Structures are given as C-alpha cells and as structure tokens.
Coordinates of N, CA, C and O in Angstrom, one line a residue:
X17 N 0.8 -1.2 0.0 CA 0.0 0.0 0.0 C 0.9 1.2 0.0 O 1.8 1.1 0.9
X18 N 0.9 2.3 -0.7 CA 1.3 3.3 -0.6 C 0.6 4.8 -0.3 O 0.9 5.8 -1.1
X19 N -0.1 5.0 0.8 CA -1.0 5.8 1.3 C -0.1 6.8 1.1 O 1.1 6.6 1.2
X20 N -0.6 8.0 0.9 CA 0.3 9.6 0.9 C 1.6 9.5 0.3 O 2.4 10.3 0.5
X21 N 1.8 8.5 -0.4 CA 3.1 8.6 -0.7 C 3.0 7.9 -2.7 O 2.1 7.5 -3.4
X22 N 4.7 8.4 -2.6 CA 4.3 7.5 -4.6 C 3.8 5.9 -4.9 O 4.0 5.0 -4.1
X23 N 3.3 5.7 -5.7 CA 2.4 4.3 -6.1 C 3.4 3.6 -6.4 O 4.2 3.7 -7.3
X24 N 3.3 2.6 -5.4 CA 4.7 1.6 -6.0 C 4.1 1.1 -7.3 O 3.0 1.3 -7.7
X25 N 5.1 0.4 -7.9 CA 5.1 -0.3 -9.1 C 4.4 -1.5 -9.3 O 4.3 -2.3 -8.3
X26 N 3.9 -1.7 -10.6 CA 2.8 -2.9 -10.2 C 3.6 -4.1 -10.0 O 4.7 -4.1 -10.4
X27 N 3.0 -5.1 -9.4 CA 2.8 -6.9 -8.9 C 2.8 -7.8 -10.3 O 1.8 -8.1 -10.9
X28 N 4.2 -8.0 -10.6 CA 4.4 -8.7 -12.4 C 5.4 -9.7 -11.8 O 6.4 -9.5 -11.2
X29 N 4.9 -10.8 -12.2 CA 5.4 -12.2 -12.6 C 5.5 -13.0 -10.9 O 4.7 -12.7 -10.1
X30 N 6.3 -13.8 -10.7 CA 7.5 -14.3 -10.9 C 7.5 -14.9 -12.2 O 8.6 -14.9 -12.9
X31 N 6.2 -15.6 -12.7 CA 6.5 -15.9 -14.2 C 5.2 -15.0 -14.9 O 4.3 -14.5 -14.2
X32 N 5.2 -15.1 -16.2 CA 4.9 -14.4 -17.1 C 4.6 -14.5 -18.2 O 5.7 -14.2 -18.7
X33 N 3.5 -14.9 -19.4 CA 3.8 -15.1 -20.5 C 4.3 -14.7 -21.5 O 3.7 -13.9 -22.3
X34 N 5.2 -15.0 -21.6 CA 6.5 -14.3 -22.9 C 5.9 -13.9 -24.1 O 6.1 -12.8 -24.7
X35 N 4.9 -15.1 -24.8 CA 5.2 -14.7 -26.0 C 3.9 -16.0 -26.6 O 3.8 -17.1 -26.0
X36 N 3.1 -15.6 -27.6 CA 2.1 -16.2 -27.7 C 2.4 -16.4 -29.3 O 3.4 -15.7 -29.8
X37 N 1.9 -17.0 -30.0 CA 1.9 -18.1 -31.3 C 0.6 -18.6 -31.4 O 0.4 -19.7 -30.9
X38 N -0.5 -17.8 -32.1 CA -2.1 -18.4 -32.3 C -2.3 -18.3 -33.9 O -1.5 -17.8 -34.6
X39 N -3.5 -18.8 -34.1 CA -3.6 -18.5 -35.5 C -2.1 -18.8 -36.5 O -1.7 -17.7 -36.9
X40 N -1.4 -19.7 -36.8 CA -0.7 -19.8 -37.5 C -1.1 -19.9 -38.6 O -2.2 -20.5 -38.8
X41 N -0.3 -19.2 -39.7 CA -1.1 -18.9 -41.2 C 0.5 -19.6 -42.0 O 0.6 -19.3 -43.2
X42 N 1.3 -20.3 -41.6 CA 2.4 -20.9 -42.6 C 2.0 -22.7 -43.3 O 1.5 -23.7 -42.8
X43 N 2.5 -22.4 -44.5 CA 1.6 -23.9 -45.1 C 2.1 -24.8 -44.7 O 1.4 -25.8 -44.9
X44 N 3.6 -24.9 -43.8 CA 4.3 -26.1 -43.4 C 3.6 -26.5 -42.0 O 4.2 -27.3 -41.3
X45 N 2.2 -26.0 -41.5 CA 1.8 -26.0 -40.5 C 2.5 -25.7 -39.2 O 2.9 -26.5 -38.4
X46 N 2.5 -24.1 -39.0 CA 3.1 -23.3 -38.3 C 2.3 -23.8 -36.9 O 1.1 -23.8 -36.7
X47 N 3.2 -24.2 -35.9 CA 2.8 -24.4 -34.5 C 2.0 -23.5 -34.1 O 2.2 -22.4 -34.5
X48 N 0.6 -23.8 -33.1 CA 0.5 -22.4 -31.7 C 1.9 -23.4 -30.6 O 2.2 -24.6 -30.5
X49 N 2.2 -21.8 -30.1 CA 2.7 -22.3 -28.3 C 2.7 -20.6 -28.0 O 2.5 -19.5 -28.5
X50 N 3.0 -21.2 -26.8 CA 3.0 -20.0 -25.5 C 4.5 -20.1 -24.8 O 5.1 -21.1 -24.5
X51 N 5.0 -19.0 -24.7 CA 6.3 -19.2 -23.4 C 5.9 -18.7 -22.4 O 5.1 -17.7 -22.3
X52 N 6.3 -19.3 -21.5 CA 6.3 -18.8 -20.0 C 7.9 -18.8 -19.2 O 8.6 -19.8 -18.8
X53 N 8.1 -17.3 -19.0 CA 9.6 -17.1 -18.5 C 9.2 -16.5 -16.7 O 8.3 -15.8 -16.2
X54 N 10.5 -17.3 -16.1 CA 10.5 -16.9 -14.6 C 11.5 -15.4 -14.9 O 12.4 -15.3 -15.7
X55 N 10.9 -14.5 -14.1 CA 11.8 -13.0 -14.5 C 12.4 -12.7 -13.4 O 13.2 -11.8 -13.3
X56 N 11.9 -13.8 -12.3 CA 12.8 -13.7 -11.2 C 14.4 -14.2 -11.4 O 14.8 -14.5 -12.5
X57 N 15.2 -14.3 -9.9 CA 16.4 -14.5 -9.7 C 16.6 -15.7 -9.0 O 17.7 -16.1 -8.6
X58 N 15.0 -16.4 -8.8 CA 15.1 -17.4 -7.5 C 14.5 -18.7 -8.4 O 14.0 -18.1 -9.4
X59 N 14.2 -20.3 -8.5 CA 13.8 -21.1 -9.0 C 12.1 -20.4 -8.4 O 12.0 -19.5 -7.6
X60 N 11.2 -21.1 -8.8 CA 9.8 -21.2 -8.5 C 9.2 -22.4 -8.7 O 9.9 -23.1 -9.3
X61 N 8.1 -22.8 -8.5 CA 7.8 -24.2 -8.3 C 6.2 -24.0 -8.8 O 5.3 -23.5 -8.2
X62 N 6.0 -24.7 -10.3 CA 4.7 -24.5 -10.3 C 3.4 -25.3 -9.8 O 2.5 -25.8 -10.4
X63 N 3.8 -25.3 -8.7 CA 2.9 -26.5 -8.1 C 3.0 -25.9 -6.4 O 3.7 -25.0 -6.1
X64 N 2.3 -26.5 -5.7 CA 2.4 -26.2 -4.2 C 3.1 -27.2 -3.6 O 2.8 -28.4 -3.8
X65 N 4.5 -26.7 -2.6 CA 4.9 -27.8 -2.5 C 4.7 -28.6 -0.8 O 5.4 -29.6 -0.3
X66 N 3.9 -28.1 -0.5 CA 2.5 -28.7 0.8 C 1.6 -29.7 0.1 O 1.5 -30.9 0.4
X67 N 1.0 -28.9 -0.9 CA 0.1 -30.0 -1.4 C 0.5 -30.2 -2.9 O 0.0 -29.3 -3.5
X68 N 1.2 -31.1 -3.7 CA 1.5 -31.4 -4.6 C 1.2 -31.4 -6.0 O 1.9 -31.3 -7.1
X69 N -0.4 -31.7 -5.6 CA -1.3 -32.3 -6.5 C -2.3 -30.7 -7.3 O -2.8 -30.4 -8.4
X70 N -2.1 -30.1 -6.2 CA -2.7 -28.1 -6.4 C -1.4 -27.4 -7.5 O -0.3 -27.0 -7.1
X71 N -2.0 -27.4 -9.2 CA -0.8 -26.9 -9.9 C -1.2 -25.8 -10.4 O -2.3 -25.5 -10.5
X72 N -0.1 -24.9 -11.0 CA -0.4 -23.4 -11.6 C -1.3 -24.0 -12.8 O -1.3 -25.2 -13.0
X73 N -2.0 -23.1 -13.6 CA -3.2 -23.4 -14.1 C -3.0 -22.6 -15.3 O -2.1 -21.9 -15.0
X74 N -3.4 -22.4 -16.5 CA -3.7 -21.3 -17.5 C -4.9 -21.8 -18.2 O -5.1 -22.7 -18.9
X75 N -5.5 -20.9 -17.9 CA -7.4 -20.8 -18.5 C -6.9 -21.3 -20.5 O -5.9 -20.8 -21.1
X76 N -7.8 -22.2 -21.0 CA -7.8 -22.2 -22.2 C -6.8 -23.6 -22.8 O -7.2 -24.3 -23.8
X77 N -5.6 -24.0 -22.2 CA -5.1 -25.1 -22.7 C -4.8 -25.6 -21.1 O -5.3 -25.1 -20.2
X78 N -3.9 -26.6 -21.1 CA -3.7 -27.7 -19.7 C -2.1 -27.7 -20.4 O -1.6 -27.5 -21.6
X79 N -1.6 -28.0 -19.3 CA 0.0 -28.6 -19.5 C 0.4 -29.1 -17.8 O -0.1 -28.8 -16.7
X80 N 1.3 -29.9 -18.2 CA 1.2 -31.2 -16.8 C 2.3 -30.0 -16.2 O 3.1 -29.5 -17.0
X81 N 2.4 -29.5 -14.6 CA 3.3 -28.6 -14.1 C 3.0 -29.4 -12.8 O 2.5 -29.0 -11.8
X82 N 3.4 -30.6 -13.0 CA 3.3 -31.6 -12.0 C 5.0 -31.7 -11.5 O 5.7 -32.3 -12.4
X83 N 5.7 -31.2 -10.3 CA 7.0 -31.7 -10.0 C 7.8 -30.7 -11.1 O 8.9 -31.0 -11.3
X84 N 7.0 -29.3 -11.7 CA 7.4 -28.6 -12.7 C 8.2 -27.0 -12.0 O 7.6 -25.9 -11.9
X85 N 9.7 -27.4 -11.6 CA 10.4 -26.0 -11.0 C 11.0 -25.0 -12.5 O 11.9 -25.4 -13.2
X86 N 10.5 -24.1 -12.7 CA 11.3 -23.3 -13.4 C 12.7 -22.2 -12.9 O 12.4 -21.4 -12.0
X87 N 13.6 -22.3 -13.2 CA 14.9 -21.8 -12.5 C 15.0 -20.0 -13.0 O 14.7 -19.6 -14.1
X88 N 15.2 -19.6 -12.5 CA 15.7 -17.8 -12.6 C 16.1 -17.7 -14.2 O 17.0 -18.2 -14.8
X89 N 15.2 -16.9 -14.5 CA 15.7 -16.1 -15.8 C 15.1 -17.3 -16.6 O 15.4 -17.0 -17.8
X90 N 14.4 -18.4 -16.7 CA 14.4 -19.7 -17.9 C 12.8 -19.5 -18.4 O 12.0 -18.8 -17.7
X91 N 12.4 -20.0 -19.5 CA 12.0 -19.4 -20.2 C 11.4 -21.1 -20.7 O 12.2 -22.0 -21.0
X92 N 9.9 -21.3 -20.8 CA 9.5 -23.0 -21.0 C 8.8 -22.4 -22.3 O 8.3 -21.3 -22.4
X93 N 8.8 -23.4 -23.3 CA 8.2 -23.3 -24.2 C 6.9 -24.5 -24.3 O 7.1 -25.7 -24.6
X94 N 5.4 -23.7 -24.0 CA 4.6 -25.0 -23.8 C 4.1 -25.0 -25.9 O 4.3 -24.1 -26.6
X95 N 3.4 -26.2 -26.4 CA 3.3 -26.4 -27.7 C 2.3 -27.9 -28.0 O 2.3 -29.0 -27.4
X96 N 1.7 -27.4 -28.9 CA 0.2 -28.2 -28.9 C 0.7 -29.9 -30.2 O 0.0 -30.9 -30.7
X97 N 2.0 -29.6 -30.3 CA 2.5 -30.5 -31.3 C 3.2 -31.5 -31.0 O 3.1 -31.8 -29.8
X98 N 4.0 -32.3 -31.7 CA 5.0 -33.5 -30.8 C 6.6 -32.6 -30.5 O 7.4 -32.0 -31.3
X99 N 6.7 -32.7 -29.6 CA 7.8 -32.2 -29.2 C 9.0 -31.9 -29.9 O 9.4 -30.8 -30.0
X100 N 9.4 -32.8 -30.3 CA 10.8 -33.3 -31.1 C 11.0 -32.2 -32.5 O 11.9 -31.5 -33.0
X101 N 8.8 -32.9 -32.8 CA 9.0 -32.0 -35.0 C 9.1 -30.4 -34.1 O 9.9 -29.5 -34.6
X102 N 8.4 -30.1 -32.8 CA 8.3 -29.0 -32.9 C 10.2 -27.9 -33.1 O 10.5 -27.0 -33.8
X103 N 11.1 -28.8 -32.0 CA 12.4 -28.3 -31.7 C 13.3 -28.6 -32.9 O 14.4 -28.1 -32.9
X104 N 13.0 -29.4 -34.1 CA 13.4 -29.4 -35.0 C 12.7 -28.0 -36.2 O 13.3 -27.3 -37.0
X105 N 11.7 -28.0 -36.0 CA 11.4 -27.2 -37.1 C 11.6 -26.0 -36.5 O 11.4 -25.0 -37.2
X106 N 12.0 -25.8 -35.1 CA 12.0 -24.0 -34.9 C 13.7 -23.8 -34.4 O 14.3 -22.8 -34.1
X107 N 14.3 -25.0 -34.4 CA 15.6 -25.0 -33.9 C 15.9 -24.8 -32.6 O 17.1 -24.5 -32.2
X108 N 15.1 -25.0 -31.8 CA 15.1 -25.1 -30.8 C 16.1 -25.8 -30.1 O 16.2 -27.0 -30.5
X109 N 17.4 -25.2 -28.7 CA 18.2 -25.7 -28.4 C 17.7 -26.6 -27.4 O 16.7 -26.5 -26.7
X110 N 18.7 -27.8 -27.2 CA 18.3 -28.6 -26.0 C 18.0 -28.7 -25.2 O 17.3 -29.5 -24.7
X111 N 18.7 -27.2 -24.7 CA 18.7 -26.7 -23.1 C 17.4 -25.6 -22.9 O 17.4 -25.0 -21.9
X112 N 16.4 -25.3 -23.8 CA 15.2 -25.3 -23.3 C 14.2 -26.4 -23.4 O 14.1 -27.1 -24.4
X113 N 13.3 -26.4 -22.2 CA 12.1 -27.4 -22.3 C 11.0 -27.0 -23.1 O 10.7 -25.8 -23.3
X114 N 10.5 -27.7 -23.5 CA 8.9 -27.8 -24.3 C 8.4 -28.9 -23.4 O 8.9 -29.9 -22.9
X115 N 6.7 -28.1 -23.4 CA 6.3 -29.1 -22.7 C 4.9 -29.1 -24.0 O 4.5 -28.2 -24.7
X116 N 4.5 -30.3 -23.9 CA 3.5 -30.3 -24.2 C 2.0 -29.6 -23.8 O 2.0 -29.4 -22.6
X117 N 0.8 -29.1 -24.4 CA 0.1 -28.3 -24.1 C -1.0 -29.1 -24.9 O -1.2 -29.1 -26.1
X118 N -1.9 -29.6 -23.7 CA -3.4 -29.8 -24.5 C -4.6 -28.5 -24.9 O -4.9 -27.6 -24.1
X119 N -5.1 -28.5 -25.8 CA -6.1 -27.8 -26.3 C -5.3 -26.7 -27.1 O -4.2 -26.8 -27.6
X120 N -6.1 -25.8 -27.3 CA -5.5 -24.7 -28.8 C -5.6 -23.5 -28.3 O -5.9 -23.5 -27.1
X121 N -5.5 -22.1 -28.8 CA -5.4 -21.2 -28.4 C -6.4 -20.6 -29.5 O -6.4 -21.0 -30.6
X122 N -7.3 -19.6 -29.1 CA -8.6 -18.9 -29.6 C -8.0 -17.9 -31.1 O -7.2 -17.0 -30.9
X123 N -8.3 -18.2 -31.9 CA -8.0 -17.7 -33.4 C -8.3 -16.1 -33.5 O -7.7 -15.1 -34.1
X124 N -9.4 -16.2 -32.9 CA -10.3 -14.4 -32.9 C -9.3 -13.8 -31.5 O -9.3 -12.6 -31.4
X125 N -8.7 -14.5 -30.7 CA -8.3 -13.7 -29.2 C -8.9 -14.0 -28.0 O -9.9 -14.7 -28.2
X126 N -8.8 -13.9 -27.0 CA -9.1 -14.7 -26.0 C -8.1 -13.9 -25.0 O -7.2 -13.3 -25.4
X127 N -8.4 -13.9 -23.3 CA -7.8 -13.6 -22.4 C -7.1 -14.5 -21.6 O -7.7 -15.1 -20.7
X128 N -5.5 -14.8 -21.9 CA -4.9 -15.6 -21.0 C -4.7 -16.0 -19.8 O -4.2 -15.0 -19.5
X129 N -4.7 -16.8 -18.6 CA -4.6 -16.0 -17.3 C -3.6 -18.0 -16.7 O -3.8 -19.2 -16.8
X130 N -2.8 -17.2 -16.2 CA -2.1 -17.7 -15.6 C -2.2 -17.3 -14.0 O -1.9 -16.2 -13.6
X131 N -2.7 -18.7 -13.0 CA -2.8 -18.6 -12.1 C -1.9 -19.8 -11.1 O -1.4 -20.8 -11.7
X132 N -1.9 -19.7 -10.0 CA -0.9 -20.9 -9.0 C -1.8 -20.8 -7.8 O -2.1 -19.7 -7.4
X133 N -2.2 -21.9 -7.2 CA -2.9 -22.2 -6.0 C -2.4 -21.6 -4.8 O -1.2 -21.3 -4.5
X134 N -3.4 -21.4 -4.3 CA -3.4 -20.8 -2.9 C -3.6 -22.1 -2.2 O -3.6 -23.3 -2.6
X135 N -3.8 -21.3 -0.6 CA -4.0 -23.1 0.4 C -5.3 -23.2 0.5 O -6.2 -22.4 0.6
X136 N -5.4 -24.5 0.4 CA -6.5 -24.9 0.5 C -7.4 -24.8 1.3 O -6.9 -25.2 2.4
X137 N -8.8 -24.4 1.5 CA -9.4 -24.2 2.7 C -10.0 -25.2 3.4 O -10.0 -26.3 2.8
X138 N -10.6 -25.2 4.8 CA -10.8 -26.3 5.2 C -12.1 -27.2 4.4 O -12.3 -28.4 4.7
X139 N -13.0 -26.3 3.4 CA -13.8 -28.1 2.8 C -13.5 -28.5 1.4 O -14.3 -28.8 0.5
X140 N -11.9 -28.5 1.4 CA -11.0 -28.4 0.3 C -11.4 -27.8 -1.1 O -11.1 -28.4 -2.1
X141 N -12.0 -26.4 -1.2 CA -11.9 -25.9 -2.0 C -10.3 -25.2 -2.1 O -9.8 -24.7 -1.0
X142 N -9.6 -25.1 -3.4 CA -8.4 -24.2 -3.4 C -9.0 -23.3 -4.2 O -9.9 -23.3 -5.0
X143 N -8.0 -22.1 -3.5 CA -8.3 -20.6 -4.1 C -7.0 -20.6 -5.7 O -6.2 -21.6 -5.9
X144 N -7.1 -19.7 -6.4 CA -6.1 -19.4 -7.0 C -5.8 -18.0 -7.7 O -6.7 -17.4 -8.3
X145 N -4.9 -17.7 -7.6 CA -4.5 -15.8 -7.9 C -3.8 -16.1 -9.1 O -3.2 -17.1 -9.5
X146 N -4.1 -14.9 -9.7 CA -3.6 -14.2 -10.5 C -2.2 -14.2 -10.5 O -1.6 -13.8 -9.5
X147 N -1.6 -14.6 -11.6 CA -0.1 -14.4 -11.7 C 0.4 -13.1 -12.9 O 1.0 -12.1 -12.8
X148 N 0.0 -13.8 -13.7 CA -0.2 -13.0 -15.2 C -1.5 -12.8 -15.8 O -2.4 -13.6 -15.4
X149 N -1.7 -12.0 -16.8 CA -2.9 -12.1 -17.5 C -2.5 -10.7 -19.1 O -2.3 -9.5 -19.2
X150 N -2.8 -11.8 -20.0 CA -2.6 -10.9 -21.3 C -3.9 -11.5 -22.2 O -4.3 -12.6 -22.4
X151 N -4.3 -10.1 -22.5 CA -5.2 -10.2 -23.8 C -5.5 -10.1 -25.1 O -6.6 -9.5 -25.3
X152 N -5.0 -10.6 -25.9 CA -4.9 -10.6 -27.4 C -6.0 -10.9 -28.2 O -7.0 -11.5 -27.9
X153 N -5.7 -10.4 -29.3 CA -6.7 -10.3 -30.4 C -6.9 -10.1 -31.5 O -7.1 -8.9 -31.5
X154 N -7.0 -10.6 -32.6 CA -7.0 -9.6 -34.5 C -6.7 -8.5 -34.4 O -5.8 -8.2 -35.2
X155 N -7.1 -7.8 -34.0 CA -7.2 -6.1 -33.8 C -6.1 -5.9 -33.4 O -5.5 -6.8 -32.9
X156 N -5.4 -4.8 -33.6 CA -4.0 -4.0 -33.2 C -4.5 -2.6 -32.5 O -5.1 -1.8 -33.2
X157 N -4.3 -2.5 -31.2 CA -3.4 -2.8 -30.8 C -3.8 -4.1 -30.1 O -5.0 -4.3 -30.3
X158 N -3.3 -5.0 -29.3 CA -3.3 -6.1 -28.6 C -2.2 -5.8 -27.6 O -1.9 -6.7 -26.7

C-alpha cells in the first residue's frame, strides 16, 4: 500500500507469458505455443509444495506442471505439437524445455490467465490468484 506517498510499481510475474503463437497462417503447418519465463532470480515451483497435487493453471489449454520447477531467468516453451518436429522445425536448443500443451489457443483472441494455487481451505476448495494475464486479439493494438 502506498498511502500519501508515490504508487509503488505494479505486482508482475514471478512468471509471465513471454510470447504467444495463435492462429498460424504458414503452409508447413506453423505451431501455436505459449512461453512462460521466470523474471525472477530465485527457481519457482509451479505447483504447491504442501500440497503437490494443487498446480499453476492457465485458463484455455492444460499442460502437466506436476513436479514442474522453473529456474531464474528460464523461459519454458509450452506447444500443442509433438515435441521433437516442434524443436526441429523452430531450432530449438536442447537446453530449453517444451512441454506439451493440450487444447489450442482462440484464433479471434481470447484472455490468458495464468494462475498458481493458494492453500486450501478447510472443505478443500483451493483458491487461485492471479499471476499473469494478457489479452490478445485480431485487432492492433493487442
């Protein structure tokens, strides 16, 4: 809170969606994927590591962030394709991960939202907050 004084700066990341890939228009059947980069300096854990089974979430596709730590500064490439044609056809180095990503990404635009669990309350509903959220669309600006 910054009462009577200057507005701190806003509440961004520890991770963050880098970089979105929808609607592919290339004939060699241009991938969707999403990146998701930690902008922190510390590893992060997308998962709770109390309760294991409670994982960071992003509205619209699924990707397993089961036992899934991203390290300072790294940068995951999730992708709706087989892994391997994907890191071959974009050149992708070793030493980033791809993970797999079920479902597709909205062609007209759609609101992203990357969220990670809160604690569970006692008649096991989990809460989940807001981590990131980007909104894209046909339209420019986006």
């Amino acid at each position: 809170m910054t009462l009577q004084a200057r507005n701190s700066g806003p509440l961004v990341g520890p991770i963050v969606i880098s970089r979105i890939n929808y609607n592919p228009r290339d004939p060699l059947g241009e991938a969707e994927f999403l990146e998701l980069t930690n902008i922190s300096e510390f590893p992060v854990e997308l998962y709770d590591p109390v309760f294991p089974d409670n994982l960071w979430q992003l509205n619209g596709v699924t990707f397993n962030a089961s036992g899934l730590i991203m390290q300072a500064n790294e940068s995951i490439i999730l992708t709706n394709i087989n892994l391997k044609s994907f890191r071959l056809r974009y050149l992708i180095p070793d030493t980033w991960r791809l993970l797999a990503m079920d479902g597709s990404l909205s062609n007209e635009g759609e609101e992203l939202i990357l969220s990670r669990p809160g604690n569970p309350e006692s008649s096991g509903f989990v809460p989940y907050y807001v981590v990131d959220r980007v909104k894209y669309g046909i339209a420019e600006p986006w």
